[in-house]
Amino acid sequence: LLRICPPDLADVNLDFMIASNGFVWNKHRKLTAAVCLTTCFLWLTFDLNKPTTGSMGTIALLPIILLFGTHILQSSHLGEIDWKVILLLAGGQTLGTAVQDSTLLQA
């Protein structure tokens, strides 16, 4: 495939990575990246840290508490969240847990 359609690397623009272009790793961006990476790590290693965290929901509260607690996110940002999707996902998770915990799957 590379012989038939060789990539044109001359068109790759990486200017967005240069700090002079306006992107600077300030403390808020570093903290946000650290919180996101920590949350993903805890989700990926859930079986190992389940005795400590208890559930996936507890891990999901970590970024909410840290980002709102450090004032990276403000209360005005809550209005911009698509709550319909979050409630749909939470309802699906609840129904899945209820079916799994009941004897419906063992029939």
PDB file of C-alpha atoms in Angstrom:
ATOM      1  CA  LEU A   1       0.000   0.000   0.000  1.00  0.00           C
ATOM      2  CA  LEU A   2       2.852   2.388   0.776  1.00  0.00           C
ATOM      3  CA  ARG A   3       4.377   1.732  -2.648  1.00  0.00           C
ATOM      4  CA  ILE A   4       1.110   2.459  -4.435  1.00  0.00           C
ATOM      5  CA  CYS A   5       0.143   5.477  -2.321  1.00  0.00           C
ATOM      6  CA  PRO A   6       3.233   6.895  -0.618  1.00  0.00           C
ATOM      7  CA  PRO A   7       2.399   9.422   2.100  1.00  0.00           C
ATOM      8  CA  ASP A   8       3.124  13.049   1.395  1.00  0.00           C
ATOM      9  CA  LEU A   9       4.939  14.044   4.565  1.00  0.00           C
ATOM     10  CA  ALA A  10       5.550  17.561   3.310  1.00  0.00           C
ATOM     11  CA  ASP A  11       1.931  18.422   4.201  1.00  0.00           C
ATOM     12  CA  VAL A  12       2.179  17.493   7.892  1.00  0.00           C
ATOM     13  CA  ASN A  13       1.849  20.632   9.987  1.00  0.00           C
ATOM     14  CA  LEU A  14       3.004  20.390  13.588  1.00  0.00           C
ATOM     15  CA  ASP A  15       2.930  24.110  14.367  1.00  0.00           C
ATOM     16  CA  PHE A  16       0.291  23.551  17.039  1.00  0.00           C
ATOM     17  CA  MET A  17       2.940  21.872  19.209  1.00  0.00           C
ATOM     18  CA  ILE A  18       5.188  24.922  19.288  1.00  0.00           C
ATOM     19  CA  ALA A  19       4.730  27.141  22.338  1.00  0.00           C
ATOM     20  CA  SER A  20       5.222  30.312  20.277  1.00  0.00           C
ATOM     21  CA  ASN A  21       1.954  29.470  18.511  1.00  0.00           C
ATOM     22  CA  GLY A  22       0.000  30.168  21.717  1.00  0.00           C
ATOM     23  CA  PHE A  23      -0.172  26.703  23.321  1.00  0.00           C
ATOM     24  CA  VAL A  24       1.525  26.707  26.692  1.00  0.00           C
ATOM     25  CA  TRP A  25       1.445  23.948  29.296  1.00  0.00           C
ATOM     26  CA  ASN A  26       0.286  26.067  32.227  1.00  0.00           C
ATOM     27  CA  LYS A  27      -0.572  24.571  35.628  1.00  0.00           C
ATOM     28  CA  HIS A  28      -4.281  24.167  34.783  1.00  0.00           C
ATOM     29  CA  ARG A  29      -3.534  22.177  31.623  1.00  0.00           C
ATOM     30  CA  LYS A  30      -0.981  20.036  33.436  1.00  0.00           C
ATOM     31  CA  LEU A  31      -3.436  19.309  36.256  1.00  0.00           C
ATOM     32  CA  THR A  32      -6.231  18.506  33.795  1.00  0.00           C
ATOM     33  CA  ALA A  33      -3.989  16.113  31.876  1.00  0.00           C
ATOM     34  CA  ALA A  34      -2.840  14.464  35.112  1.00  0.00           C
ATOM     35  CA  VAL A  35      -6.422  14.030  36.333  1.00  0.00           C
ATOM     36  CA  CYS A  36      -7.534  12.535  33.008  1.00  0.00           C
ATOM     37  CA  LEU A  37      -4.565  10.158  32.838  1.00  0.00           C
ATOM     38  CA  THR A  38      -5.034   9.096  36.465  1.00  0.00           C
ATOM     39  CA  THR A  39      -8.736   8.451  35.900  1.00  0.00           C
ATOM     40  CA  CYS A  40      -8.036   6.369  32.795  1.00  0.00           C
ATOM     41  CA  PHE A  41      -5.324   4.444  34.642  1.00  0.00           C
ATOM     42  CA  LEU A  42      -7.683   3.680  37.536  1.00  0.00           C
ATOM     43  CA  TRP A  43     -10.383   2.508  35.123  1.00  0.00           C
ATOM     44  CA  LEU A  44      -7.935   0.290  33.233  1.00  0.00           C
ATOM     45  CA  THR A  45      -6.626  -1.256  36.454  1.00  0.00           C
ATOM     46  CA  PHE A  46     -10.050  -1.510  38.098  1.00  0.00           C
ATOM     47  CA  ASP A  47      -9.706  -5.175  39.010  1.00  0.00           C
ATOM     48  CA  LEU A  48      -6.522  -4.409  40.940  1.00  0.00           C
ATOM     49  CA  ASN A  49      -7.824  -1.346  42.795  1.00  0.00           C
ATOM     50  CA  LYS A  50     -11.421  -2.517  43.352  1.00  0.00           C
ATOM     51  CA  PRO A  51     -10.872  -3.066  47.113  1.00  0.00           C
ATOM     52  CA  THR A  52      -9.762   0.567  47.418  1.00  0.00           C
ATOM     53  CA  THR A  53     -12.137   2.372  45.058  1.00  0.00           C
ATOM     54  CA  GLY A  54     -15.190   0.124  45.307  1.00  0.00           C
ATOM     55  CA  SER A  55     -16.826   0.879  41.980  1.00  0.00           C
ATOM     56  CA  MET A  56     -16.343   2.568  38.629  1.00  0.00           C
ATOM     57  CA  GLY A  57     -18.643   5.358  39.788  1.00  0.00           C
ATOM     58  CA  THR A  58     -16.269   6.255  42.582  1.00  0.00           C
ATOM     59  CA  ILE A  59     -13.450   6.582  40.059  1.00  0.00           C
ATOM     60  CA  ALA A  60     -15.712   8.709  37.849  1.00  0.00           C
ATOM     61  CA  LEU A  61     -16.194  11.140  40.742  1.00  0.00           C
ATOM     62  CA  LEU A  62     -12.437  11.743  40.956  1.00  0.00           C
ATOM     63  CA  PRO A  63     -12.183  14.175  37.997  1.00  0.00           C
ATOM     64  CA  ILE A  64     -15.397  15.924  38.996  1.00  0.00           C
ATOM     65  CA  ILE A  65     -14.175  16.574  42.524  1.00  0.00           C
ATOM     66  CA  LEU A  66     -10.660  17.562  41.479  1.00  0.00           C
ATOM     67  CA  LEU A  67     -11.572  19.774  38.514  1.00  0.00           C
ATOM     68  CA  PHE A  68     -14.378  21.609  40.306  1.00  0.00           C
ATOM     69  CA  GLY A  69     -12.462  21.660  43.613  1.00  0.00           C
ATOM     70  CA  THR A  70      -9.442  23.339  42.025  1.00  0.00           C
ATOM     71  CA  HIS A  71     -11.718  25.792  40.153  1.00  0.00           C
ATOM     72  CA  ILE A  72     -10.533  24.670  36.739  1.00  0.00           C
ATOM     73  CA  LEU A  73     -14.218  24.099  36.001  1.00  0.00           C
ATOM     74  CA  GLN A  74     -16.765  26.616  37.236  1.00  0.00           C
ATOM     75  CA  SER A  75     -20.405  26.054  38.180  1.00  0.00           C
ATOM     76  CA  SER A  76     -21.408  27.756  34.911  1.00  0.00           C
ATOM     77  CA  HIS A  77     -19.889  24.807  33.033  1.00  0.00           C
ATOM     78  CA  LEU A  78     -22.531  22.475  34.496  1.00  0.00           C
ATOM     79  CA  GLY A  79     -25.135  24.000  32.193  1.00  0.00           C
ATOM     80  CA  GLU A  80     -23.064  23.087  29.123  1.00  0.00           C
ATOM     81  CA  ILE A  81     -23.020  19.344  29.908  1.00  0.00           C
ATOM     82  CA  ASP A  82     -25.335  17.136  27.844  1.00  0.00           C
ATOM     83  CA  TRP A  83     -27.198  15.620  30.796  1.00  0.00           C
ATOM     84  CA  LYS A  84     -29.469  13.524  28.562  1.00  0.00           C
ATOM     85  CA  VAL A  85     -26.552  11.389  27.418  1.00  0.00           C
ATOM     86  CA  ILE A  86     -25.146  11.056  30.941  1.00  0.00           C
ATOM     87  CA  LEU A  87     -28.527   9.985  32.321  1.00  0.00           C
ATOM     88  CA  LEU A  88     -28.953   7.529  29.441  1.00  0.00           C
ATOM     89  CA  LEU A  89     -25.570   5.947  30.200  1.00  0.00           C
ATOM     90  CA  ALA A  90     -26.239   5.876  33.943  1.00  0.00           C
ATOM     91  CA  GLY A  91     -29.649   4.281  33.376  1.00  0.00           C
ATOM     92  CA  GLY A  92     -28.142   1.626  31.123  1.00  0.00           C
ATOM     93  CA  GLN A  93     -25.463   0.873  33.691  1.00  0.00           C
ATOM     94  CA  THR A  94     -28.079   0.603  36.433  1.00  0.00           C
ATOM     95  CA  LEU A  95     -30.274  -1.730  34.393  1.00  0.00           C
ATOM     96  CA  GLY A  96     -27.278  -3.887  33.479  1.00  0.00           C
ATOM     97  CA  THR A  97     -26.229  -4.171  37.112  1.00  0.00           C
ATOM     98  CA  ALA A  98     -29.800  -4.995  38.189  1.00  0.00           C
ATOM     99  CA  VAL A  99     -30.135  -7.753  35.584  1.00  0.00           C
ATOM    100  CA  GLN A 100     -26.712  -9.164  36.455  1.00  0.00           C
ATOM    101  CA  ASP A 101     -27.424  -9.178  40.204  1.00  0.00           C
ATOM    102  CA  SER A 102     -30.837 -10.777  39.775  1.00  0.00           C
ATOM    103  CA  THR A 103     -31.471 -14.330  38.605  1.00  0.00           C
ATOM    104  CA  LEU A 104     -32.712 -13.229  35.156  1.00  0.00           C
ATOM    105  CA  LEU A 105     -29.478 -14.241  33.433  1.00  0.00           C
ATOM    106  CA  GLN A 106     -29.377 -17.656  35.072  1.00  0.00           C
ATOM    107  CA  ALA A 107     -32.604 -18.934  33.513  1.00  0.00           C
TER     108      ALA A 107
END
